[in-house]
Short mmCIF file of C-alpha atoms in Angstrom, two decimals:
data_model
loop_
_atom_site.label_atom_id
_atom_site.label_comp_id
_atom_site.label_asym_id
_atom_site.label_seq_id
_atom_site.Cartn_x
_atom_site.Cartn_y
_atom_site.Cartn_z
CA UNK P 1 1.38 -6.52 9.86
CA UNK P 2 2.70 -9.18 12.20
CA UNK P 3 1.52 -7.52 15.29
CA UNK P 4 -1.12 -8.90 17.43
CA UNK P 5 -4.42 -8.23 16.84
CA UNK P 6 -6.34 -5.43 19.37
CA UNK P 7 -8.96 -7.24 22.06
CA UNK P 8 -12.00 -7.54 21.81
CA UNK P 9 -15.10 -10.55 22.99
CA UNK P 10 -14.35 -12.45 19.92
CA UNK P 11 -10.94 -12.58 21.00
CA UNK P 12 -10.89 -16.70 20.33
CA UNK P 13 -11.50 -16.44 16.81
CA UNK P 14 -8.91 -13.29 16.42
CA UNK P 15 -6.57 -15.01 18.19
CA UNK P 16 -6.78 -17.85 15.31
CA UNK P 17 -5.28 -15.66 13.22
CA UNK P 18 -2.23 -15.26 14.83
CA UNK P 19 -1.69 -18.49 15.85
CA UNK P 20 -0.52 -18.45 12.14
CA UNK P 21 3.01 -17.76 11.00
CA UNK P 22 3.96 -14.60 9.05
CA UNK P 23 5.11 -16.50 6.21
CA UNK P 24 3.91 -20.03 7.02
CA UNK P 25 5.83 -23.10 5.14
CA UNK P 26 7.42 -22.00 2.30
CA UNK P 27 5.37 -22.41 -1.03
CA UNK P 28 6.11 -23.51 -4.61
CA UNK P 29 2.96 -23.67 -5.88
CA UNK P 30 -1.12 -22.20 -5.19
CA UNK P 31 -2.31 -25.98 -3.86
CA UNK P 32 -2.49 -25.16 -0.27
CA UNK P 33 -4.59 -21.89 -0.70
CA UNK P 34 -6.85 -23.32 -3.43
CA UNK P 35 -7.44 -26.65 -0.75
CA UNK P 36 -8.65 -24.28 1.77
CA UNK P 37 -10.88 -21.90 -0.55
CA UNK P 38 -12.19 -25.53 -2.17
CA UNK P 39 -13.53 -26.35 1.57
CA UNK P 40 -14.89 -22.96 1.66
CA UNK P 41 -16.60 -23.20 -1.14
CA UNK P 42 -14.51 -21.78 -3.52
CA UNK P 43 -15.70 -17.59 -2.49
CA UNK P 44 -13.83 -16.24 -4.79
CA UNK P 45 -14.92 -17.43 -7.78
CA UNK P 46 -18.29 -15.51 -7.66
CA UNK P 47 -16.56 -12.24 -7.49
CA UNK P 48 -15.09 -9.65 -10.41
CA UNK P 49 -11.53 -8.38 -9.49
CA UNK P 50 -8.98 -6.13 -10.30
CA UNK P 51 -5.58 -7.57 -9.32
CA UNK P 52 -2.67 -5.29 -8.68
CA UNK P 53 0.80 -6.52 -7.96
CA UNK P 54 4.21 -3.89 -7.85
CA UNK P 55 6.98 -3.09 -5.88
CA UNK P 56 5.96 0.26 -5.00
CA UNK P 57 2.76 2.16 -5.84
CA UNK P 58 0.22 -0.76 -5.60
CA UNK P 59 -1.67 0.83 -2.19
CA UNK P 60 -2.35 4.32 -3.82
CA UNK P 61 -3.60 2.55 -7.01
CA UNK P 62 -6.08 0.23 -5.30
CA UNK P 63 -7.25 2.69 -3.18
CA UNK P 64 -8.05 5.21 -6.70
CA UNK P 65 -9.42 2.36 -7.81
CA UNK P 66 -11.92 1.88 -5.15
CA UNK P 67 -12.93 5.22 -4.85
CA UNK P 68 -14.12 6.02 -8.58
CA UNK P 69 -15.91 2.48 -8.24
CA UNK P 70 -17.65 4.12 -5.05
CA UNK P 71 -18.42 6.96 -6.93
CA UNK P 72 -19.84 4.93 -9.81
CA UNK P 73 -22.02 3.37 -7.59
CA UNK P 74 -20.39 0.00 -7.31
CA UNK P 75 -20.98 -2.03 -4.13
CA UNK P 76 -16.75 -2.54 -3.93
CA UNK P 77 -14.47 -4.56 -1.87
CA UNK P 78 -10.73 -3.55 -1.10
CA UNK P 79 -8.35 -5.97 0.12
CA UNK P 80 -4.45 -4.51 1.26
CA UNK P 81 -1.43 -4.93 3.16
CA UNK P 82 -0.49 -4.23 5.54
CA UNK P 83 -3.21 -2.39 7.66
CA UNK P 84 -2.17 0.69 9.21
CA UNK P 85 -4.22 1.80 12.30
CA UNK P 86 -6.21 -1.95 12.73
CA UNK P 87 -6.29 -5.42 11.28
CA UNK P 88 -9.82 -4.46 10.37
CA UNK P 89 -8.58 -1.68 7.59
CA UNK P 90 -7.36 -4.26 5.52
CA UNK P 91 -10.02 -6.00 4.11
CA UNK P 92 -12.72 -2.79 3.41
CA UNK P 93 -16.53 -2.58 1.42
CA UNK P 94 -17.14 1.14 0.21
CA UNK P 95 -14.60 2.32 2.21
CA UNK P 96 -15.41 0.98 5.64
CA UNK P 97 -13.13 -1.87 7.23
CA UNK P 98 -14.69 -4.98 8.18
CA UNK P 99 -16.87 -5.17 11.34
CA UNK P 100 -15.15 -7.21 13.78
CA UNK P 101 -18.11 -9.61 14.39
CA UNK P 102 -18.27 -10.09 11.29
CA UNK P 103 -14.76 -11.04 11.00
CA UNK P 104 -15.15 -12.99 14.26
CA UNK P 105 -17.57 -15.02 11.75
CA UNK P 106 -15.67 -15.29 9.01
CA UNK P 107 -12.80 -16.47 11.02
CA UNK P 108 -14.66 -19.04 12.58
CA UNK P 109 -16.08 -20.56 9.15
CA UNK P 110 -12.16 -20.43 8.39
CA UNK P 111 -11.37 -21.99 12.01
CA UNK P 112 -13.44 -24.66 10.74
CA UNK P 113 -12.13 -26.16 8.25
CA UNK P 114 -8.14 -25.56 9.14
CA UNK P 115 -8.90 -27.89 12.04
CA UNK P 116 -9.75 -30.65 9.23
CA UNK P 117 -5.92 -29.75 7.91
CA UNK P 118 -3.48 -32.33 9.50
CA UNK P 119 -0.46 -29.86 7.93
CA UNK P 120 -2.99 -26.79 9.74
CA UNK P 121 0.53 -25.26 11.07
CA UNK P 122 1.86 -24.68 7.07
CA UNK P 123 -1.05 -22.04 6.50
CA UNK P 124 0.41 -18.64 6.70
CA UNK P 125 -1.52 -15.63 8.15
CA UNK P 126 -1.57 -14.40 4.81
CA UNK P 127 -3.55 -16.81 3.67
CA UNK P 128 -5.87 -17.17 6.57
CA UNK P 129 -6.49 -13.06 5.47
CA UNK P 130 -6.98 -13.85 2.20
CA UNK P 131 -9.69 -16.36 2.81
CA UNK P 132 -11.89 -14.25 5.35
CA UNK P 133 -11.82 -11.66 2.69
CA UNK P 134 -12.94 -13.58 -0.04
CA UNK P 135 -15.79 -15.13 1.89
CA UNK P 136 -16.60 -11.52 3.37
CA UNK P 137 -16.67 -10.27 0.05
CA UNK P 138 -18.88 -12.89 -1.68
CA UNK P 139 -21.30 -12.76 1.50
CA UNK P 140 -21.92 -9.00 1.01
CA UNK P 141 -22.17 -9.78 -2.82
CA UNK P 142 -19.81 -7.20 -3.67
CA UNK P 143 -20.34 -6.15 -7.62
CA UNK P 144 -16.25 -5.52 -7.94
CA UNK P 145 -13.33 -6.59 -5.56
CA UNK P 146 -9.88 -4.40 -5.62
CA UNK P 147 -7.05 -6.60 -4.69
CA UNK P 148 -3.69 -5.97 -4.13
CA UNK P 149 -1.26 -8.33 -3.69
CA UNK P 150 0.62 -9.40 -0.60
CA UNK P 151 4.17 -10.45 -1.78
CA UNK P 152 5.23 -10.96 -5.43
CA UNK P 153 2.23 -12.35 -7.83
CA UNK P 154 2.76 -15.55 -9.40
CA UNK P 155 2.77 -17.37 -6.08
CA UNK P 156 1.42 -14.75 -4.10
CA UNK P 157 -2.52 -16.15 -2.27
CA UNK P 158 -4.22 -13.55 -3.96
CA UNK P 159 -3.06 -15.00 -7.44
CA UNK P 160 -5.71 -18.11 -6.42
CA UNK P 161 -8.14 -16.11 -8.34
CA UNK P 162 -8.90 -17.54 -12.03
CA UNK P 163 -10.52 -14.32 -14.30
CA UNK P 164 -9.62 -11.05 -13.17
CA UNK P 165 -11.75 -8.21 -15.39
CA UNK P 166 -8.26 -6.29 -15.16
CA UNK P 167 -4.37 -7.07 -13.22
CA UNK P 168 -2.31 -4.13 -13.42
CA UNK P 169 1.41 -3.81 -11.94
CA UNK P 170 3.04 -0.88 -10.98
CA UNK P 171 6.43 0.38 -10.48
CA UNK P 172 8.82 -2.72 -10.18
CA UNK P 173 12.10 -2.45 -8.20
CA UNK P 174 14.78 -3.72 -6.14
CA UNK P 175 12.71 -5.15 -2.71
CA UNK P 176 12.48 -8.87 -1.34
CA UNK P 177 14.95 -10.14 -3.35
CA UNK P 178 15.40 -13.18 -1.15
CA UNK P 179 12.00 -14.26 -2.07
CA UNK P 180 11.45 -12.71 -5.65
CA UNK P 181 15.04 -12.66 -7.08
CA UNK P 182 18.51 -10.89 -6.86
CA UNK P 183 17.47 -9.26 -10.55
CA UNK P 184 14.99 -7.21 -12.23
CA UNK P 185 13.89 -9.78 -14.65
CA UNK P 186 12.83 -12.28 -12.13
CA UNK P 187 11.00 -9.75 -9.95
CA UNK P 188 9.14 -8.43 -12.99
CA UNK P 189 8.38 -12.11 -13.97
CA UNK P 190 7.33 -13.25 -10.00
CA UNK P 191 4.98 -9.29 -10.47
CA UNK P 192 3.47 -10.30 -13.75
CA UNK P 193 2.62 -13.65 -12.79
CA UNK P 194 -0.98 -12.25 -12.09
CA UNK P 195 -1.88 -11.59 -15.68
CA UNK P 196 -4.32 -14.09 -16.89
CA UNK P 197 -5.43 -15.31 -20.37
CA UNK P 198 -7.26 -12.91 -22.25
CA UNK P 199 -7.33 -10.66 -19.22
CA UNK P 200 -6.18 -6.78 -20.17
CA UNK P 201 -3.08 -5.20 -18.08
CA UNK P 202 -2.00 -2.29 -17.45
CA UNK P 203 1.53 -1.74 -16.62
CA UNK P 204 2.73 1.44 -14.88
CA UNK P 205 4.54 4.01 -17.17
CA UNK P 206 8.75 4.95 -15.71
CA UNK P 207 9.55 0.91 -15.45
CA UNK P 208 12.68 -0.14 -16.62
CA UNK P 209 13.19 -1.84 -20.11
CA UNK P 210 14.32 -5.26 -18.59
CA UNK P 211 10.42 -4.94 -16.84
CA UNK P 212 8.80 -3.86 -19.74
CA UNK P 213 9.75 -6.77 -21.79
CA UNK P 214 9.52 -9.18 -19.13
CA UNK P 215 5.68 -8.19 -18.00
CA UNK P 216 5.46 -7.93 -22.07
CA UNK P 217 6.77 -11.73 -23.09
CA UNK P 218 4.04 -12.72 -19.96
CA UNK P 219 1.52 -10.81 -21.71
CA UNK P 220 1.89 -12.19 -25.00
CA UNK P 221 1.95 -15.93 -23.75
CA UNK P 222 -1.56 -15.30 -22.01
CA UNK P 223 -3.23 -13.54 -25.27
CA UNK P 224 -3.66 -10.35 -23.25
CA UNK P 225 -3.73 -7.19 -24.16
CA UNK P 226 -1.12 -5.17 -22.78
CA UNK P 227 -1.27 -1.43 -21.78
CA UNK P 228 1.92 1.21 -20.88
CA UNK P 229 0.18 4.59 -20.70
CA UNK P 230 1.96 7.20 -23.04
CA UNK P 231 3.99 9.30 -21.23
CA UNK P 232 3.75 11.80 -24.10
CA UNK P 233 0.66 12.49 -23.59
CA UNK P 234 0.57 13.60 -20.50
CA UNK P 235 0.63 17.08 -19.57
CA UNK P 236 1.60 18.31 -15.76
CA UNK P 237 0.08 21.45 -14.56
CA UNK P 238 1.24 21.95 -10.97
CA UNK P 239 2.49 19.52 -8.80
CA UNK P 240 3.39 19.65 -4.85
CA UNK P 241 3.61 18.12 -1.83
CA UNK P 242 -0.32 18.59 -1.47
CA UNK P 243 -1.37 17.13 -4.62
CA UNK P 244 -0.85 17.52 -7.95
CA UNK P 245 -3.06 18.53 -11.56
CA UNK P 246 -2.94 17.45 -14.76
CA UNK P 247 -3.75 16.33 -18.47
CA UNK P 248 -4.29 13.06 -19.48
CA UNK P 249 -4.90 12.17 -23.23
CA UNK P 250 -6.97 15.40 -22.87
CA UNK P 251 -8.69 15.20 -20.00
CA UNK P 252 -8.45 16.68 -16.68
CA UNK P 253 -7.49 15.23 -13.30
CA UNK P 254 -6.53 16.36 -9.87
CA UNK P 255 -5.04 14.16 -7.21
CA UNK P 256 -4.68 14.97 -3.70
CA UNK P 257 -1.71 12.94 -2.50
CA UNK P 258 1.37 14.04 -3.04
CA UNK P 259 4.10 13.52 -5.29
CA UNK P 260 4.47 13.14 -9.21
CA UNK P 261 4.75 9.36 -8.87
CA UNK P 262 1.26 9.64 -7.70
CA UNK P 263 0.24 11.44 -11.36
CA UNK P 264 1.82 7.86 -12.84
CA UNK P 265 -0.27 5.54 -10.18
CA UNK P 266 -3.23 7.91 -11.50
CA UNK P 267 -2.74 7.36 -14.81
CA UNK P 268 -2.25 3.50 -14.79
CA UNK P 269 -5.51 3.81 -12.82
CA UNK P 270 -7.14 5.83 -15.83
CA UNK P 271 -5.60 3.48 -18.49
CA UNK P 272 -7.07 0.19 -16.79
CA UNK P 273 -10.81 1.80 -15.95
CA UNK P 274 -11.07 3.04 -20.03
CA UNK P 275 -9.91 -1.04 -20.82
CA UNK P 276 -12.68 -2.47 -18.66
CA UNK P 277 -15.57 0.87 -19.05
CA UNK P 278 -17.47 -1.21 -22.01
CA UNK P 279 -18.39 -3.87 -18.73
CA UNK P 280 -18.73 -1.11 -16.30
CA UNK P 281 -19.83 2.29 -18.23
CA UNK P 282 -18.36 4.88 -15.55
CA UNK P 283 -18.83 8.27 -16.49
CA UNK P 284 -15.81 10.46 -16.82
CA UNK P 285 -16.70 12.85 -14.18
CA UNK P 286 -17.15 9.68 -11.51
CA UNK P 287 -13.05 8.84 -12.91
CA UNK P 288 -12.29 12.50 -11.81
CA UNK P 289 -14.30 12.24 -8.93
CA UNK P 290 -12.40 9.23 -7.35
CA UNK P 291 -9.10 10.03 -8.55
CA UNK P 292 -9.11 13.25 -6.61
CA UNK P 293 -11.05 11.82 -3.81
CA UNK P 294 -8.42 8.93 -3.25
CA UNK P 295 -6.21 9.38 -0.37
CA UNK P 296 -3.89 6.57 1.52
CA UNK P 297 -2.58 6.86 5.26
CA UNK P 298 1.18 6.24 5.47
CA UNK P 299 1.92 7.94 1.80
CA UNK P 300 2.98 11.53 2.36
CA UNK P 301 0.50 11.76 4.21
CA UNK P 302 0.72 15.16 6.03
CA UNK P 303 -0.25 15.45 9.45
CA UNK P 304 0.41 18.91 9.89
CA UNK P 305 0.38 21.79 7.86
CA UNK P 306 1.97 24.62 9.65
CA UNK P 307 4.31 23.49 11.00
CA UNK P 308 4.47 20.94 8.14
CA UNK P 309 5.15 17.44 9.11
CA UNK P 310 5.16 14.49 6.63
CA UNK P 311 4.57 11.03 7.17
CA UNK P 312 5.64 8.22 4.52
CA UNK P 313 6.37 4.72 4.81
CA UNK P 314 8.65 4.45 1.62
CA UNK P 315 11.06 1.89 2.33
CA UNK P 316 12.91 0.49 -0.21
CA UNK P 317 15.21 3.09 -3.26
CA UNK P 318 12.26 3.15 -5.60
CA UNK P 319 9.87 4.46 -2.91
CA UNK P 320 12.53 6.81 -1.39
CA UNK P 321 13.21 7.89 -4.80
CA UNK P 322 9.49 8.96 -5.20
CA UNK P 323 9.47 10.76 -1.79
CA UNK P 324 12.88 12.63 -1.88
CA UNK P 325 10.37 13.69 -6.21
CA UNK P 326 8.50 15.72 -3.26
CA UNK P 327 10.64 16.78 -0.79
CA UNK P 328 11.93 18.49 -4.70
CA UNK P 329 9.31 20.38 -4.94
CA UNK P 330 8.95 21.86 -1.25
CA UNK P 331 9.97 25.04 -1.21
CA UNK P 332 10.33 24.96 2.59
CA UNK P 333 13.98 24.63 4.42
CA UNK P 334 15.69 23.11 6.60
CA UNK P 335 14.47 19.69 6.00
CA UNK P 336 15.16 17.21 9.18
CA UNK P 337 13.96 13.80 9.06
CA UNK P 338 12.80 10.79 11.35
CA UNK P 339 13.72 7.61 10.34
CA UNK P 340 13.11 3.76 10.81
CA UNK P 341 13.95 0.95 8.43
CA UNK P 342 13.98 -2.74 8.56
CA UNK P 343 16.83 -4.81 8.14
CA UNK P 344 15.75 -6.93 5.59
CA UNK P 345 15.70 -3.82 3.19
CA UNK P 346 18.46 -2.03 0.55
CA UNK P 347 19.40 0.10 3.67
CA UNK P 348 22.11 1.84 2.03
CA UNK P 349 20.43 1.95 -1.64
CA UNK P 350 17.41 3.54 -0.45
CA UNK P 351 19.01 6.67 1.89
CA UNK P 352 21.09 7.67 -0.94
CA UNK P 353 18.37 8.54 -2.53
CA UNK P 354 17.04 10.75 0.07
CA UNK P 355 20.03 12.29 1.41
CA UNK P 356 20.25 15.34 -0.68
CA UNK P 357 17.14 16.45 0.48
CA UNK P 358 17.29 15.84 4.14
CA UNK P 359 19.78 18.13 6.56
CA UNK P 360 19.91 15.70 9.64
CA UNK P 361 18.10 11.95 9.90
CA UNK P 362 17.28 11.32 13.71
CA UNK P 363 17.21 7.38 13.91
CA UNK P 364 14.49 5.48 15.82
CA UNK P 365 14.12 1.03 15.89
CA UNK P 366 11.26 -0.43 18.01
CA UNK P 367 8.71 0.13 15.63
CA UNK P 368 9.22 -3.80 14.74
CA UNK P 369 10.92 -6.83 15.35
CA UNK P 370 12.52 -6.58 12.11
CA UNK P 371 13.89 -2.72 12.53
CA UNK P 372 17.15 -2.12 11.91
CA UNK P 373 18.76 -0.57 15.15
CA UNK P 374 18.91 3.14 15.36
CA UNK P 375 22.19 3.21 15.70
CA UNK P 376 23.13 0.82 12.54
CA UNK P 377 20.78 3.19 10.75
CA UNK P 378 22.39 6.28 11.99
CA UNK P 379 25.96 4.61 10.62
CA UNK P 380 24.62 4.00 7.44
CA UNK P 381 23.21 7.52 6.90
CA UNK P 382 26.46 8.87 8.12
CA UNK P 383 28.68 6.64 5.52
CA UNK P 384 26.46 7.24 2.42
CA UNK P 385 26.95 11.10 3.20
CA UNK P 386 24.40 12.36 5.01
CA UNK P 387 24.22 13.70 8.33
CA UNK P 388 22.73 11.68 11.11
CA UNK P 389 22.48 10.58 15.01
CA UNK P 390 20.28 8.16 16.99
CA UNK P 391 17.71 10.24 18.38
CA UNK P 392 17.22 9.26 22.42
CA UNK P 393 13.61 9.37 21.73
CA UNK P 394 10.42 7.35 20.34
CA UNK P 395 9.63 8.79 16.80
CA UNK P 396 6.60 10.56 17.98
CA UNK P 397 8.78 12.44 20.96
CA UNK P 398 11.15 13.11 18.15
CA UNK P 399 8.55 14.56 15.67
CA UNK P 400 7.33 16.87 18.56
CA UNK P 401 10.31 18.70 18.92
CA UNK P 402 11.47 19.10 15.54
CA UNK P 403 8.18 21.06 14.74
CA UNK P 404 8.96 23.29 17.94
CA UNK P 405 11.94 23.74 16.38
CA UNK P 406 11.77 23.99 12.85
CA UNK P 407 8.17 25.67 12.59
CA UNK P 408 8.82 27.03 9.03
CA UNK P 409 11.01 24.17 7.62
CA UNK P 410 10.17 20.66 6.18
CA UNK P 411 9.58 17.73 9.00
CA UNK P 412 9.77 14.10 8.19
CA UNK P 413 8.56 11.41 9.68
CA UNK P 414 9.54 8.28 7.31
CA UNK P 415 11.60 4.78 6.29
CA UNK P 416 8.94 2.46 6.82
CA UNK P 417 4.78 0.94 7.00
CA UNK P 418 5.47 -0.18 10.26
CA UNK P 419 6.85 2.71 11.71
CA UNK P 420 3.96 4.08 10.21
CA UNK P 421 1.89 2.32 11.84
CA UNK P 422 2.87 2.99 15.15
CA UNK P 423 3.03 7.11 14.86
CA UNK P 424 -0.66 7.12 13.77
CA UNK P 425 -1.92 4.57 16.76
CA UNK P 426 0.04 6.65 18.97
CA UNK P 427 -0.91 10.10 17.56
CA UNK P 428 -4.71 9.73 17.82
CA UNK P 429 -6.14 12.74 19.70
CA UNK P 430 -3.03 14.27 20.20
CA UNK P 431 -1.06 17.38 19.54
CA UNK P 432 -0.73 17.23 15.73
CA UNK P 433 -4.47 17.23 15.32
CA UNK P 434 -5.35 20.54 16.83
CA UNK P 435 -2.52 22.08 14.49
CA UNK P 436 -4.68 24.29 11.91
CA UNK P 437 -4.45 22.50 8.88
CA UNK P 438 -5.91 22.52 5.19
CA UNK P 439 -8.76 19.77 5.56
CA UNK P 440 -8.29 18.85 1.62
CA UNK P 441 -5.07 18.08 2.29
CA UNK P 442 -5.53 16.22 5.79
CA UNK P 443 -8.82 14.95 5.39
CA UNK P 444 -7.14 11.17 5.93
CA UNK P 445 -5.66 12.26 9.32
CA UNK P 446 -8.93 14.01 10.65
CA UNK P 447 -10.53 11.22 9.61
CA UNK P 448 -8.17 8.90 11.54
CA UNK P 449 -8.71 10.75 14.35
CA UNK P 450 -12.23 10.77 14.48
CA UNK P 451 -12.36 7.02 13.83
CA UNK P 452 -9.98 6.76 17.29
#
């Protein structure tokens, strides 16, 4: 996220940070990341990774990922985007976000050597991220580093790195096609830029044909072995809002967030840990463990149970697709949503795909500097069918009500990270958390709140 950073007495090496531009001078190649990492010492290259790129589904992976590392025992690093609650929850070990003197330190050894840079002002604060990770990382000697990509792949920061153990991609769709391409062939081909020679990946299971044999000419250039788990063999036992179960090439899994797209994420997860297990020897019941363990703020994440309220920051028609998969399969009516959305997304695309599901959208903006107005949003809702006004309150405000008033229905909160973002910091000890809830299925949310 663009926002500022929170203060604290290391505010002059935070601040660094973002004195950096979101996007920084446009890139056509990895030469000004790998200068920078070169004067750090080149971090990265003493670490093992997993490297995830995708349009949707790359955050729930990495963080399934992580945990059945953690439960294997493996000293593990997470790197994500964007953070939710604090800068700090983006770059993680075992779980636990970065100390912020420690990133104070990190940022200064960064400080450092940008000052040496006479073209300091290209660096984005993307890469600036990227490099305090890497060195945090390779300080606390990490054994295994989960890292998800920021934009794209092939000339995404991350992509700096030269052996992954593993890349994987997920589900590839229409999103940042000013960047990545107007089509799904050169999206797939900016995703799949991560696989490396000889490296194994793993591509998500549901993509469409044009990716599959894009990401599949890429892998056959590098030598690597590439992976589509079988769809046929998987067998779906239940499947809800709060989590779903399931059989996968005979074995047994649970996962706790909702939504069958998350049963996919868990089975590219699954696919890439059995490619890599001759290296890293994780038992089966430590795969279980961390499957159903994994949980992600910001992806249906339910804050409340009764009344049940829903927050997910799908924002583009493949994750609004996903989402409107589990509004499906709740059983609860009326449905009445909250909604934000930036601009620079398929607006129009991605509602469509929730509108059958929703009874009445009340817009919100001011969540970022890129939201699309609440107005706009409330016209566009309104012209691709559904029903829809600005709603004269924040999202939180809104939220409130709607529970009041639609205790035994389905309430929304959803359309983007950012807005996200903003109903969790605003939430923390507040009104949603006394609600009685099921603490498997809200154990993120308690845990947010006790973190606050």
């Amino acid at each position: 996220m663009i926002e500022l950073i929170e203060n604290t007495k290391d505010i002059d090496e935070l601040e660094f940070i973002n004195s950096f531009s979101h996007s920084g001078k446009p890139v056509k190649d990895l030469s000004r990341i790998k200068a920078l990492l070169s004067d750090l010492g080149d971090p990265q290259d003493s670490l093992k990774f997993v490297h995830i790129a995708g349009t949707n589904g790359k955050g729930s992976m990495a963080q399934m990922f992580s945990e059945v590392f953690q439960c294997a025992g493996l000293k593990t690093g997470l790197f994500t985007s964007p953070y939710i609650i604090s800068y700090t929850d983006r770059i993680k070990i075992n779980g636990i976000d970065i100390p912020k003197p420690a990133l104070a330190k990190m940022a200064k050894r960064v400080k450092a050597v940008t000052d040496m840079h006479c073209d300091r002002e290209n660096f984005s604060q993307f890469e600036i991220t990227t490099a305090i990770a890497f060195l945090y990382f390779a300080e606390e000697n990490c054994d295994i580093v989960v890292l998800e990509t920021g934009l794209g792949g092939l000339l995404d920061s991350t992509n700096v790195i030269k052996t992954p153990i593993l890349t994987v991609i997920g589900s590839v769709d229409f999103d940042h096609t000013a960047i990545l391409g107007d089509t799904l062939e050169k999206i797939a081909y900016q995703k799949a830029g991560i696989i490396k020679p000889h490296c194994p990946c793993v591509l998500s299971a549901g993509n469409d044909m044009k990716v599959i044999c894009t990401v599949r000419e890429q892998a056959v250039k590098n030598l690597s072995q590439l992976v589509i788990p079988d769809i046929n063999q998987l067998k779906l036992i239940s499947c809800d809002v709060f989590g779903s179960k399931f059989e996968f090439k005979g074995q047994h899994y649970e996962v706790t967030m909702g939504g069958a797209h998350q049963v996919l994420n868990a089975m590219s997860v699954i696919s890439g840990i059995r490619l890599i297990n001759d290296t890293l020897k994780i038992p089966q019941d430590k795969i279980f463990e961390g499957i159903k363990k994994a949980q992600l703020q910001g992806r249906v994440q339910i804050l409340s149970r009764e009344p049940l309220l829903i927050l997910d920051g799908a924002h583009n028609p493949d994750g609004l697709s996903a989402l409107a998969g589990v509004l499906e399969h709740c059983e609860k009516h009326p449905c009445y949503a909250v909604m934000g959305m930036c601009r620079d997304k398929n607006i129009t695309e991605a509602v469509k795909k929730i509108i059958p599901y929703v009874d009445k959208f009340y817009t919100v903006d001011g969540f970022s500097d890129r939201a699309e107005t609440a107005s706009d949003l409330a016209d566009i809702i309104t012209n691709a069918g559904g029903r829809a006004e600005q709603s004269p309150k924040p999202a939180l405000e809104m939220a409130r009500q709607l529970t009041n008033e639609n205790p035994h229905g389905v309430n929304l909160i959803c359309g983007s990270l950012f807005l996200c973002a903003q109903v969790l910091n605003e939430m923390k000890d507040d009104f949603f958390a006394s609600q009685t809830c099921d603490i498997r299925t809200n154990r993120v949310w308690a845990n947010t709140v006790h973190q606050l």
